[in-house]
Amino acid sequence: MQYTILGILLMIIMLLYFKVANRFNIIDKPNERSSHTEITLRGGGIIFWFSALLYFVQNIKDNYFFFTGITLVSLVSFWDDIQSLSNKIRISVHFLAITLIFYNLNVFNLMPLYGVIITYILAIGLINAYNFMDGINGITGLYTLVVMGSLLYVNTKIQLFIDAVFIKYAMIACFVFLFFNYRKRAKCFAGDIGSIAIAFWIIYFILKLILVTSSVIWLLFLAVYGVDAILTIIHRLYLKQNIFEAHRLHFYQILSNEYKIQHRLVALYYAIAQIVVSVLVIFLYQKIQDSLLFIVIIVPLLLIYTLKFYLMKKSNLKLNT
């Protein structure tokens, strides 16, 4: 009953946001680098912040730092959705928000200095990678459901590390968002506020799980996105492109834009790939060494990613596009 009420509340909030977005012309206009062709409402991912808010008001004691952090990244991201901000401002706010959850999780005392620095780099990188990967209908919502579902399973069956209700609030927000986004013609896009807010949420959960279990294998719950995002950045750096500018070089963009595979189907492929990875991680946890598990997961994903270059060559798409 609690979750049904939450779903209804979030649905009402989303419908009210549509009126606001229409009123203030908060829209996404396609350009030559876009994967969509129609003007669509932007910022529908604000639903993730509202879901976090609804959880916070019921659990105020334990969530000041998380909620303050997700509010900071959501505000700056929503501002960026309406009016572009400099990368320095966005990254500075991301750094501050990450610092808040590091303090909350006692990272500064549990890790050596070099570990803290590496974790900062990974956390800020993951936030931006999640944003880079949000480019077609359904991909952010479906992929996030898989990640949150994996974390919920671990929390229930392997290692209790967080209030399960907290995870479920994020999942219900995903279902509501997907109702409007997982369509041939999406009613709304997540925008920076959606992809970055939910990435922040995921980072908080995974970091807490890593600290509780003293194992980094849970990063593999983001392996599919991670491989695509990191290798595409490397590809663009090789081409001497500005990695912060819009482009069409992610593997999912090649599939949806150049090969005209329906967006929802490509998004489903990514979700299924991550399900396979997550199942392997859970099944092999503590059965093989962490380093070997990374190899078992990452090497096949690297090989799959190389298919992008074959497809680009086959379609006569220039590698410096």
PDB file of C-alpha atoms in Angstrom:
ATOM      1  CA  MET A   1       0.000   0.000   0.000  1.00  0.00           C
ATOM      2  CA  GLN A   2       2.846   2.390   0.875  1.00  0.00           C
ATOM      3  CA  TYR A   3       4.431   1.942  -2.540  1.00  0.00           C
ATOM      4  CA  THR A   4       1.123   2.297  -4.379  1.00  0.00           C
ATOM      5  CA  ILE A   5       0.555   5.650  -2.684  1.00  0.00           C
ATOM      6  CA  LEU A   6       4.117   6.676  -3.509  1.00  0.00           C
ATOM      7  CA  GLY A   7       3.603   5.765  -7.154  1.00  0.00           C
ATOM      8  CA  ILE A   8       0.397   7.794  -7.331  1.00  0.00           C
ATOM      9  CA  LEU A   9       2.051  10.794  -5.657  1.00  0.00           C
ATOM     10  CA  LEU A  10       4.994  10.673  -8.054  1.00  0.00           C
ATOM     11  CA  MET A  11       2.630  10.353 -11.027  1.00  0.00           C
ATOM     12  CA  ILE A  12       0.747  13.466  -9.885  1.00  0.00           C
ATOM     13  CA  ILE A  13       4.024  15.341  -9.375  1.00  0.00           C
ATOM     14  CA  MET A  14       5.153  14.381 -12.879  1.00  0.00           C
ATOM     15  CA  LEU A  15       1.908  15.605 -14.442  1.00  0.00           C
ATOM     16  CA  LEU A  16       2.199  18.885 -12.546  1.00  0.00           C
ATOM     17  CA  TYR A  17       5.782  19.252 -13.721  1.00  0.00           C
ATOM     18  CA  PHE A  18       4.636  18.860 -17.327  1.00  0.00           C
ATOM     19  CA  LYS A  19       2.411  21.907 -16.875  1.00  0.00           C
ATOM     20  CA  VAL A  20       5.336  23.887 -15.460  1.00  0.00           C
ATOM     21  CA  ALA A  21       7.664  22.742 -18.244  1.00  0.00           C
ATOM     22  CA  ASN A  22       5.107  23.708 -20.880  1.00  0.00           C
ATOM     23  CA  ARG A  23       4.536  27.064 -19.210  1.00  0.00           C
ATOM     24  CA  PHE A  24       8.227  27.966 -19.048  1.00  0.00           C
ATOM     25  CA  ASN A  25       9.221  26.276 -22.303  1.00  0.00           C
ATOM     26  CA  ILE A  26      11.594  23.757 -20.702  1.00  0.00           C
ATOM     27  CA  ILE A  27      12.113  21.692 -23.829  1.00  0.00           C
ATOM     28  CA  ASP A  28      14.764  19.725 -25.675  1.00  0.00           C
ATOM     29  CA  LYS A  29      15.222  20.850 -29.258  1.00  0.00           C
ATOM     30  CA  PRO A  30      16.914  18.236 -31.471  1.00  0.00           C
ATOM     31  CA  ASN A  31      20.026  19.107 -33.447  1.00  0.00           C
ATOM     32  CA  GLU A  32      22.316  17.234 -35.816  1.00  0.00           C
ATOM     33  CA  ARG A  33      23.958  15.440 -32.883  1.00  0.00           C
ATOM     34  CA  SER A  34      20.695  14.374 -31.220  1.00  0.00           C
ATOM     35  CA  SER A  35      19.306  10.850 -31.289  1.00  0.00           C
ATOM     36  CA  HIS A  36      15.738  12.168 -31.409  1.00  0.00           C
ATOM     37  CA  THR A  37      13.942  14.300 -34.008  1.00  0.00           C
ATOM     38  CA  GLU A  38      11.049  15.917 -32.133  1.00  0.00           C
ATOM     39  CA  ILE A  39      10.790  18.698 -29.550  1.00  0.00           C
ATOM     40  CA  THR A  40      10.222  17.058 -26.161  1.00  0.00           C
ATOM     41  CA  LEU A  41       9.785  18.258 -22.564  1.00  0.00           C
ATOM     42  CA  ARG A  42      13.040  18.222 -20.651  1.00  0.00           C
ATOM     43  CA  GLY A  43      13.792  17.627 -16.990  1.00  0.00           C
ATOM     44  CA  GLY A  44      11.344  14.779 -16.344  1.00  0.00           C
ATOM     45  CA  GLY A  45      14.062  13.228 -14.204  1.00  0.00           C
ATOM     46  CA  ILE A  46      13.121  15.736 -11.508  1.00  0.00           C
ATOM     47  CA  ILE A  47      10.937  12.870 -10.286  1.00  0.00           C
ATOM     48  CA  PHE A  48      14.052  11.257  -8.768  1.00  0.00           C
ATOM     49  CA  TRP A  49      14.652  14.273  -6.545  1.00  0.00           C
ATOM     50  CA  PHE A  50      11.016  14.299  -5.436  1.00  0.00           C
ATOM     51  CA  SER A  51      11.218  10.599  -4.589  1.00  0.00           C
ATOM     52  CA  ALA A  52      14.341  11.299  -2.510  1.00  0.00           C
ATOM     53  CA  LEU A  53      12.457  14.155  -0.818  1.00  0.00           C
ATOM     54  CA  LEU A  54       9.517  11.913   0.087  1.00  0.00           C
ATOM     55  CA  TYR A  55      11.886   9.372   1.614  1.00  0.00           C
ATOM     56  CA  PHE A  56      13.801  12.092   3.455  1.00  0.00           C
ATOM     57  CA  VAL A  57      10.761  13.595   5.181  1.00  0.00           C
ATOM     58  CA  GLN A  58      10.004  10.148   6.617  1.00  0.00           C
ATOM     59  CA  ASN A  59      13.602   9.432   7.627  1.00  0.00           C
ATOM     60  CA  ILE A  60      15.047  12.823   8.526  1.00  0.00           C
ATOM     61  CA  LYS A  61      17.482  11.614  11.191  1.00  0.00           C
ATOM     62  CA  ASP A  62      19.731   9.547   8.948  1.00  0.00           C
ATOM     63  CA  ASN A  63      19.683  11.306   5.586  1.00  0.00           C
ATOM     64  CA  TYR A  64      20.700  14.954   5.974  1.00  0.00           C
ATOM     65  CA  PHE A  65      23.941  14.604   4.060  1.00  0.00           C
ATOM     66  CA  PHE A  66      22.564  12.440   1.254  1.00  0.00           C
ATOM     67  CA  PHE A  67      19.540  14.671   0.736  1.00  0.00           C
ATOM     68  CA  THR A  68      21.609  17.854   0.819  1.00  0.00           C
ATOM     69  CA  GLY A  69      23.973  16.337  -1.746  1.00  0.00           C
ATOM     70  CA  ILE A  70      21.270  15.155  -4.133  1.00  0.00           C
ATOM     71  CA  THR A  71      19.552  18.546  -3.787  1.00  0.00           C
ATOM     72  CA  LEU A  72      22.763  20.363  -4.731  1.00  0.00           C
ATOM     73  CA  VAL A  73      23.411  18.255  -7.836  1.00  0.00           C
ATOM     74  CA  SER A  74      19.741  18.417  -8.816  1.00  0.00           C
ATOM     75  CA  LEU A  75      19.604  22.218  -8.529  1.00  0.00           C
ATOM     76  CA  VAL A  76      22.722  22.806 -10.595  1.00  0.00           C
ATOM     77  CA  SER A  77      21.615  20.201 -13.141  1.00  0.00           C
ATOM     78  CA  PHE A  78      18.139  21.694 -13.488  1.00  0.00           C
ATOM     79  CA  TRP A  79      19.715  25.106 -13.959  1.00  0.00           C
ATOM     80  CA  ASP A  80      21.945  23.585 -16.625  1.00  0.00           C
ATOM     81  CA  ASP A  81      18.869  22.085 -18.317  1.00  0.00           C
ATOM     82  CA  ILE A  82      17.350  25.568 -18.571  1.00  0.00           C
ATOM     83  CA  GLN A  83      20.468  27.631 -19.167  1.00  0.00           C
ATOM     84  CA  SER A  84      23.887  26.130 -19.858  1.00  0.00           C
ATOM     85  CA  LEU A  85      26.421  26.408 -17.060  1.00  0.00           C
ATOM     86  CA  SER A  86      30.177  26.191 -17.230  1.00  0.00           C
ATOM     87  CA  ASN A  87      31.763  22.819 -16.547  1.00  0.00           C
ATOM     88  CA  LYS A  88      33.709  24.366 -13.650  1.00  0.00           C
ATOM     89  CA  ILE A  89      30.519  25.286 -11.785  1.00  0.00           C
ATOM     90  CA  ARG A  90      28.902  21.892 -12.335  1.00  0.00           C
ATOM     91  CA  ILE A  91      31.969  19.885 -11.330  1.00  0.00           C
ATOM     92  CA  SER A  92      32.542  22.083  -8.274  1.00  0.00           C
ATOM     93  CA  VAL A  93      29.006  21.385  -7.052  1.00  0.00           C
ATOM     94  CA  HIS A  94      29.442  17.676  -7.806  1.00  0.00           C
ATOM     95  CA  PHE A  95      32.639  17.720  -5.738  1.00  0.00           C
ATOM     96  CA  LEU A  96      30.863  19.389  -2.811  1.00  0.00           C
ATOM     97  CA  ALA A  97      27.939  16.940  -2.965  1.00  0.00           C
ATOM     98  CA  ILE A  98      30.284  13.945  -3.107  1.00  0.00           C
ATOM     99  CA  THR A  99      32.193  15.356  -0.127  1.00  0.00           C
ATOM    100  CA  LEU A 100      28.954  15.383   1.898  1.00  0.00           C
ATOM    101  CA  ILE A 101      28.287  11.683   1.360  1.00  0.00           C
ATOM    102  CA  PHE A 102      31.967  10.866   1.936  1.00  0.00           C
ATOM    103  CA  TYR A 103      31.629  12.541   5.323  1.00  0.00           C
ATOM    104  CA  ASN A 104      28.348  10.738   5.974  1.00  0.00           C
ATOM    105  CA  LEU A 105      29.900   7.342   5.148  1.00  0.00           C
ATOM    106  CA  ASN A 106      33.110   8.093   7.084  1.00  0.00           C
ATOM    107  CA  VAL A 107      35.214   7.670   3.939  1.00  0.00           C
ATOM    108  CA  PHE A 108      37.905  10.062   5.165  1.00  0.00           C
ATOM    109  CA  ASN A 109      38.625   7.815   8.157  1.00  0.00           C
ATOM    110  CA  LEU A 110      38.139   4.449   6.490  1.00  0.00           C
ATOM    111  CA  MET A 111      40.354   5.068   3.449  1.00  0.00           C
ATOM    112  CA  PRO A 112      43.950   6.237   3.020  1.00  0.00           C
ATOM    113  CA  LEU A 113      44.485   9.546   1.222  1.00  0.00           C
ATOM    114  CA  TYR A 114      45.214   7.935  -2.142  1.00  0.00           C
ATOM    115  CA  GLY A 115      42.016   5.861  -1.788  1.00  0.00           C
ATOM    116  CA  VAL A 116      39.975   8.989  -1.092  1.00  0.00           C
ATOM    117  CA  ILE A 117      41.427  10.721  -4.183  1.00  0.00           C
ATOM    118  CA  ILE A 118      40.700   7.700  -6.394  1.00  0.00           C
ATOM    119  CA  THR A 119      37.171   7.492  -5.015  1.00  0.00           C
ATOM    120  CA  TYR A 120      36.576  11.183  -5.756  1.00  0.00           C
ATOM    121  CA  ILE A 121      37.709  10.659  -9.349  1.00  0.00           C
ATOM    122  CA  LEU A 122      35.543   7.570  -9.763  1.00  0.00           C
ATOM    123  CA  ALA A 123      32.473   9.184  -8.200  1.00  0.00           C
ATOM    124  CA  ILE A 124      32.608  12.392 -10.244  1.00  0.00           C
ATOM    125  CA  GLY A 125      33.471  10.372 -13.345  1.00  0.00           C
ATOM    126  CA  LEU A 126      30.505   8.057 -12.805  1.00  0.00           C
ATOM    127  CA  ILE A 127      28.120  10.991 -12.377  1.00  0.00           C
ATOM    128  CA  ASN A 128      29.192  12.469 -15.688  1.00  0.00           C
ATOM    129  CA  ALA A 129      29.362   9.102 -17.452  1.00  0.00           C
ATOM    130  CA  TYR A 130      25.768   8.393 -16.433  1.00  0.00           C
ATOM    131  CA  ASN A 131      24.818  11.745 -17.908  1.00  0.00           C
ATOM    132  CA  PHE A 132      26.692  11.011 -21.155  1.00  0.00           C
ATOM    133  CA  MET A 133      24.830   7.714 -21.529  1.00  0.00           C
ATOM    134  CA  ASP A 134      21.388   9.304 -21.274  1.00  0.00           C
ATOM    135  CA  GLY A 135      20.687   9.763 -24.963  1.00  0.00           C
ATOM    136  CA  ILE A 136      17.777   7.584 -26.116  1.00  0.00           C
ATOM    137  CA  ASN A 137      14.292   6.768 -24.872  1.00  0.00           C
ATOM    138  CA  GLY A 138      14.244   4.338 -21.986  1.00  0.00           C
ATOM    139  CA  ILE A 139      17.947   3.748 -21.504  1.00  0.00           C
ATOM    140  CA  THR A 140      18.351   5.631 -18.213  1.00  0.00           C
ATOM    141  CA  GLY A 141      15.162   4.262 -16.653  1.00  0.00           C
ATOM    142  CA  LEU A 142      15.688   0.628 -17.655  1.00  0.00           C
ATOM    143  CA  TYR A 143      19.380   0.561 -16.804  1.00  0.00           C
ATOM    144  CA  THR A 144      18.746   2.186 -13.436  1.00  0.00           C
ATOM    145  CA  LEU A 145      16.036  -0.377 -12.641  1.00  0.00           C
ATOM    146  CA  VAL A 146      18.560  -3.153 -13.276  1.00  0.00           C
ATOM    147  CA  VAL A 147      21.198  -1.505 -11.073  1.00  0.00           C
ATOM    148  CA  MET A 148      18.741  -0.817  -8.253  1.00  0.00           C
ATOM    149  CA  GLY A 149      17.247  -4.297  -8.561  1.00  0.00           C
ATOM    150  CA  SER A 150      20.734  -5.800  -8.273  1.00  0.00           C
ATOM    151  CA  LEU A 151      21.459  -3.712  -5.180  1.00  0.00           C
ATOM    152  CA  LEU A 152      18.125  -4.693  -3.646  1.00  0.00           C
ATOM    153  CA  TYR A 153      18.903  -8.390  -4.170  1.00  0.00           C
ATOM    154  CA  VAL A 154      22.316  -8.024  -2.562  1.00  0.00           C
ATOM    155  CA  ASN A 155      20.787  -6.063   0.320  1.00  0.00           C
ATOM    156  CA  THR A 156      18.165  -8.779   0.871  1.00  0.00           C
ATOM    157  CA  LYS A 157      20.065 -11.990   0.191  1.00  0.00           C
ATOM    158  CA  ILE A 158      23.775 -11.326   0.647  1.00  0.00           C
ATOM    159  CA  GLN A 159      24.631  -8.311   2.777  1.00  0.00           C
ATOM    160  CA  LEU A 160      22.299  -5.854   4.479  1.00  0.00           C
ATOM    161  CA  PHE A 161      23.840  -2.421   3.934  1.00  0.00           C
ATOM    162  CA  ILE A 162      20.945   0.043   3.589  1.00  0.00           C
ATOM    163  CA  ASP A 163      17.239   0.415   4.306  1.00  0.00           C
ATOM    164  CA  ALA A 164      15.548  -1.595   1.527  1.00  0.00           C
ATOM    165  CA  VAL A 165      12.758   0.991   1.348  1.00  0.00           C
ATOM    166  CA  PHE A 166      15.347   3.560   0.259  1.00  0.00           C
ATOM    167  CA  ILE A 167      16.202   1.430  -2.786  1.00  0.00           C
ATOM    168  CA  LYS A 168      12.544   0.792  -3.565  1.00  0.00           C
ATOM    169  CA  TYR A 169      11.789   4.534  -3.605  1.00  0.00           C
ATOM    170  CA  ALA A 170      14.361   4.941  -6.379  1.00  0.00           C
ATOM    171  CA  MET A 171      12.888   1.988  -8.296  1.00  0.00           C
ATOM    172  CA  ILE A 172       9.331   3.323  -8.098  1.00  0.00           C
ATOM    173  CA  ALA A 173      10.559   6.685  -9.402  1.00  0.00           C
ATOM    174  CA  CYS A 174      12.084   4.758 -12.333  1.00  0.00           C
ATOM    175  CA  PHE A 175       8.772   3.049 -13.109  1.00  0.00           C
ATOM    176  CA  VAL A 176       6.925   6.370 -13.095  1.00  0.00           C
ATOM    177  CA  PHE A 177       9.568   8.002 -15.283  1.00  0.00           C
ATOM    178  CA  LEU A 178       9.567   5.067 -17.718  1.00  0.00           C
ATOM    179  CA  PHE A 179       5.778   5.346 -18.079  1.00  0.00           C
ATOM    180  CA  PHE A 180       6.362   8.692 -19.798  1.00  0.00           C
ATOM    181  CA  ASN A 181       9.781   8.039 -21.339  1.00  0.00           C
ATOM    182  CA  TYR A 182       9.769   4.432 -22.579  1.00  0.00           C
ATOM    183  CA  ARG A 183       7.723   5.210 -25.666  1.00  0.00           C
ATOM    184  CA  LYS A 184       8.324   5.555 -29.379  1.00  0.00           C
ATOM    185  CA  ARG A 185       7.636   9.247 -28.873  1.00  0.00           C
ATOM    186  CA  ALA A 186       8.665  10.080 -25.320  1.00  0.00           C
ATOM    187  CA  LYS A 187       6.538  12.497 -23.322  1.00  0.00           C
ATOM    188  CA  CYS A 188       9.672  13.752 -21.564  1.00  0.00           C
ATOM    189  CA  PHE A 189      13.417  13.267 -21.237  1.00  0.00           C
ATOM    190  CA  ALA A 190      15.294  12.903 -17.954  1.00  0.00           C
ATOM    191  CA  GLY A 191      17.544  15.891 -18.625  1.00  0.00           C
ATOM    192  CA  ASP A 192      20.704  16.483 -16.609  1.00  0.00           C
ATOM    193  CA  ILE A 193      18.655  16.680 -13.420  1.00  0.00           C
ATOM    194  CA  GLY A 194      17.434  13.118 -13.907  1.00  0.00           C
ATOM    195  CA  SER A 195      20.589  11.346 -15.029  1.00  0.00           C
ATOM    196  CA  ILE A 196      22.840  13.105 -12.502  1.00  0.00           C
ATOM    197  CA  ALA A 197      20.446  12.823  -9.551  1.00  0.00           C
ATOM    198  CA  ILE A 198      19.946   9.098 -10.052  1.00  0.00           C
ATOM    199  CA  ALA A 199      23.678   8.614 -10.632  1.00  0.00           C
ATOM    200  CA  PHE A 200      24.332  10.329  -7.302  1.00  0.00           C
ATOM    201  CA  TRP A 201      21.821   8.000  -5.653  1.00  0.00           C
ATOM    202  CA  ILE A 202      23.513   4.924  -7.162  1.00  0.00           C
ATOM    203  CA  ILE A 203      26.983   6.101  -6.145  1.00  0.00           C
ATOM    204  CA  TYR A 204      25.806   6.502  -2.555  1.00  0.00           C
ATOM    205  CA  PHE A 205      24.459   2.943  -2.455  1.00  0.00           C
ATOM    206  CA  ILE A 206      27.409   1.302  -4.186  1.00  0.00           C
ATOM    207  CA  LEU A 207      29.966   3.169  -2.102  1.00  0.00           C
ATOM    208  CA  LYS A 208      28.204   2.144   1.095  1.00  0.00           C
ATOM    209  CA  LEU A 209      28.086  -1.476  -0.092  1.00  0.00           C
ATOM    210  CA  ILE A 210      31.797  -1.399  -0.956  1.00  0.00           C
ATOM    211  CA  LEU A 211      32.644  -0.068   2.509  1.00  0.00           C
ATOM    212  CA  VAL A 212      30.471  -2.659   4.269  1.00  0.00           C
ATOM    213  CA  THR A 213      31.805  -5.645   2.288  1.00  0.00           C
ATOM    214  CA  SER A 214      35.366  -4.354   1.700  1.00  0.00           C
ATOM    215  CA  SER A 215      34.975  -5.389  -1.947  1.00  0.00           C
ATOM    216  CA  VAL A 216      35.010  -3.222  -5.070  1.00  0.00           C
ATOM    217  CA  ILE A 217      33.309  -5.776  -7.311  1.00  0.00           C
ATOM    218  CA  TRP A 218      30.002  -3.946  -6.878  1.00  0.00           C
ATOM    219  CA  LEU A 219      31.321  -1.343  -9.311  1.00  0.00           C
ATOM    220  CA  LEU A 220      30.569  -4.004 -11.920  1.00  0.00           C
ATOM    221  CA  PHE A 221      26.870  -3.226 -11.422  1.00  0.00           C
ATOM    222  CA  LEU A 222      27.764  -0.266 -13.681  1.00  0.00           C
ATOM    223  CA  ALA A 223      30.038  -2.211 -16.030  1.00  0.00           C
ATOM    224  CA  VAL A 224      28.024  -1.892 -19.254  1.00  0.00           C
ATOM    225  CA  TYR A 225      27.638   1.870 -18.940  1.00  0.00           C
ATOM    226  CA  GLY A 226      31.212   2.184 -17.711  1.00  0.00           C
ATOM    227  CA  VAL A 227      32.800   0.395 -20.657  1.00  0.00           C
ATOM    228  CA  ASP A 228      30.772   2.331 -23.224  1.00  0.00           C
ATOM    229  CA  ALA A 229      31.348   5.697 -21.540  1.00  0.00           C
ATOM    230  CA  ILE A 230      35.082   5.281 -20.862  1.00  0.00           C
ATOM    231  CA  LEU A 231      35.991   3.801 -24.242  1.00  0.00           C
ATOM    232  CA  THR A 232      33.965   6.444 -26.059  1.00  0.00           C
ATOM    233  CA  ILE A 233      35.825   9.161 -24.147  1.00  0.00           C
ATOM    234  CA  ILE A 234      39.127   7.532 -25.138  1.00  0.00           C
ATOM    235  CA  HIS A 235      37.936   7.343 -28.748  1.00  0.00           C
ATOM    236  CA  ARG A 236      37.012  11.030 -28.726  1.00  0.00           C
ATOM    237  CA  LEU A 237      40.291  12.050 -27.106  1.00  0.00           C
ATOM    238  CA  TYR A 238      42.074  10.114 -29.859  1.00  0.00           C
ATOM    239  CA  LEU A 239      40.065  12.134 -32.387  1.00  0.00           C
ATOM    240  CA  LYS A 240      41.038  15.338 -30.494  1.00  0.00           C
ATOM    241  CA  GLN A 241      37.413  16.206 -29.782  1.00  0.00           C
ATOM    242  CA  ASN A 242      36.026  18.168 -26.849  1.00  0.00           C
ATOM    243  CA  ILE A 243      34.579  15.394 -24.686  1.00  0.00           C
ATOM    244  CA  PHE A 244      32.049  17.782 -23.123  1.00  0.00           C
ATOM    245  CA  GLU A 245      30.390  18.590 -26.461  1.00  0.00           C
ATOM    246  CA  ALA A 246      27.453  16.599 -27.864  1.00  0.00           C
ATOM    247  CA  HIS A 247      28.344  13.756 -30.226  1.00  0.00           C
ATOM    248  CA  ARG A 248      27.059  10.486 -31.724  1.00  0.00           C
ATOM    249  CA  LEU A 249      29.901   8.075 -31.021  1.00  0.00           C
ATOM    250  CA  HIS A 250      28.560   5.968 -28.155  1.00  0.00           C
ATOM    251  CA  PHE A 251      27.850   2.375 -29.172  1.00  0.00           C
ATOM    252  CA  TYR A 252      24.134   2.843 -28.435  1.00  0.00           C
ATOM    253  CA  GLN A 253      24.108   5.911 -30.705  1.00  0.00           C
ATOM    254  CA  ILE A 254      25.635   3.965 -33.580  1.00  0.00           C
ATOM    255  CA  LEU A 255      22.963   1.286 -33.164  1.00  0.00           C
ATOM    256  CA  SER A 256      20.049   3.715 -32.891  1.00  0.00           C
ATOM    257  CA  ASN A 257      21.170   6.507 -35.238  1.00  0.00           C
ATOM    258  CA  GLU A 258      23.191   4.803 -37.959  1.00  0.00           C
ATOM    259  CA  TYR A 259      21.489   1.401 -37.946  1.00  0.00           C
ATOM    260  CA  LYS A 260      18.030   2.760 -37.101  1.00  0.00           C
ATOM    261  CA  ILE A 261      17.350   0.171 -34.415  1.00  0.00           C
ATOM    262  CA  GLN A 262      14.410   1.353 -32.338  1.00  0.00           C
ATOM    263  CA  HIS A 263      15.528   3.296 -29.266  1.00  0.00           C
ATOM    264  CA  ARG A 264      13.484   1.189 -26.873  1.00  0.00           C
ATOM    265  CA  LEU A 265      15.063  -1.982 -28.233  1.00  0.00           C
ATOM    266  CA  VAL A 266      18.610  -0.636 -27.881  1.00  0.00           C
ATOM    267  CA  ALA A 267      17.803   0.476 -24.322  1.00  0.00           C
ATOM    268  CA  LEU A 268      16.509  -3.035 -23.616  1.00  0.00           C
ATOM    269  CA  TYR A 269      19.744  -4.553 -24.990  1.00  0.00           C
ATOM    270  CA  TYR A 270      21.761  -2.484 -22.526  1.00  0.00           C
ATOM    271  CA  ALA A 271      19.497  -3.441 -19.635  1.00  0.00           C
ATOM    272  CA  ILE A 272      19.692  -7.151 -20.518  1.00  0.00           C
ATOM    273  CA  ALA A 273      23.487  -6.967 -20.851  1.00  0.00           C
ATOM    274  CA  GLN A 274      23.721  -5.451 -17.373  1.00  0.00           C
ATOM    275  CA  ILE A 275      21.357  -8.091 -15.977  1.00  0.00           C
ATOM    276  CA  VAL A 276      23.734 -10.791 -17.264  1.00  0.00           C
ATOM    277  CA  VAL A 277      26.702  -8.979 -15.722  1.00  0.00           C
ATOM    278  CA  SER A 278      24.930  -8.461 -12.389  1.00  0.00           C
ATOM    279  CA  VAL A 279      23.894 -12.123 -12.196  1.00  0.00           C
ATOM    280  CA  LEU A 280      27.490 -13.192 -12.814  1.00  0.00           C
ATOM    281  CA  VAL A 281      28.785 -10.791 -10.172  1.00  0.00           C
ATOM    282  CA  ILE A 282      26.299 -12.037  -7.579  1.00  0.00           C
ATOM    283  CA  PHE A 283      26.856 -15.705  -8.443  1.00  0.00           C
ATOM    284  CA  LEU A 284      30.663 -15.468  -8.444  1.00  0.00           C
ATOM    285  CA  TYR A 285      30.962 -13.196  -5.401  1.00  0.00           C
ATOM    286  CA  GLN A 286      33.459 -14.745  -2.956  1.00  0.00           C
ATOM    287  CA  LYS A 287      33.850 -17.759  -5.257  1.00  0.00           C
ATOM    288  CA  ILE A 288      36.730 -16.280  -7.260  1.00  0.00           C
ATOM    289  CA  GLN A 289      39.178 -13.434  -6.656  1.00  0.00           C
ATOM    290  CA  ASP A 290      37.898  -9.909  -7.260  1.00  0.00           C
ATOM    291  CA  SER A 291      40.598  -9.216  -9.861  1.00  0.00           C
ATOM    292  CA  LEU A 292      39.655 -12.357 -11.817  1.00  0.00           C
ATOM    293  CA  LEU A 293      35.976 -11.428 -11.666  1.00  0.00           C
ATOM    294  CA  PHE A 294      36.778  -8.025 -13.181  1.00  0.00           C
ATOM    295  CA  ILE A 295      38.601  -9.768 -16.023  1.00  0.00           C
ATOM    296  CA  VAL A 296      35.728 -12.228 -16.583  1.00  0.00           C
ATOM    297  CA  ILE A 297      33.266  -9.324 -16.887  1.00  0.00           C
ATOM    298  CA  ILE A 298      35.255  -6.530 -18.516  1.00  0.00           C
ATOM    299  CA  VAL A 299      37.097  -8.419 -21.276  1.00  0.00           C
ATOM    300  CA  PRO A 300      33.910  -9.652 -23.041  1.00  0.00           C
ATOM    301  CA  LEU A 301      32.404  -6.157 -22.767  1.00  0.00           C
ATOM    302  CA  LEU A 302      35.543  -4.667 -24.346  1.00  0.00           C
ATOM    303  CA  LEU A 303      35.268  -7.143 -27.211  1.00  0.00           C
ATOM    304  CA  ILE A 304      31.597  -6.316 -27.724  1.00  0.00           C
ATOM    305  CA  TYR A 305      32.413  -2.604 -27.785  1.00  0.00           C
ATOM    306  CA  THR A 306      34.949  -3.124 -30.593  1.00  0.00           C
ATOM    307  CA  LEU A 307      32.012  -4.155 -32.783  1.00  0.00           C
ATOM    308  CA  LYS A 308      31.189  -0.454 -32.895  1.00  0.00           C
ATOM    309  CA  PHE A 309      34.163   0.201 -35.164  1.00  0.00           C
ATOM    310  CA  TYR A 310      33.192  -2.657 -37.472  1.00  0.00           C
ATOM    311  CA  LEU A 311      29.654  -1.271 -37.704  1.00  0.00           C
ATOM    312  CA  MET A 312      30.958   2.235 -38.366  1.00  0.00           C
ATOM    313  CA  LYS A 313      33.191   0.943 -41.143  1.00  0.00           C
ATOM    314  CA  LYS A 314      30.413  -1.171 -42.601  1.00  0.00           C
ATOM    315  CA  SER A 315      28.064   1.814 -42.753  1.00  0.00           C
ATOM    316  CA  ASN A 316      30.845   3.988 -44.200  1.00  0.00           C
ATOM    317  CA  LEU A 317      30.608   6.272 -41.190  1.00  0.00           C
ATOM    318  CA  LYS A 318      33.785   8.259 -40.804  1.00  0.00           C
ATOM    319  CA  LEU A 319      35.646   7.459 -37.614  1.00  0.00           C
ATOM    320  CA  ASN A 320      36.157  11.145 -36.940  1.00  0.00           C
ATOM    321  CA  THR A 321      32.452  11.978 -37.076  1.00  0.00           C
TER     322      THR A 321
END
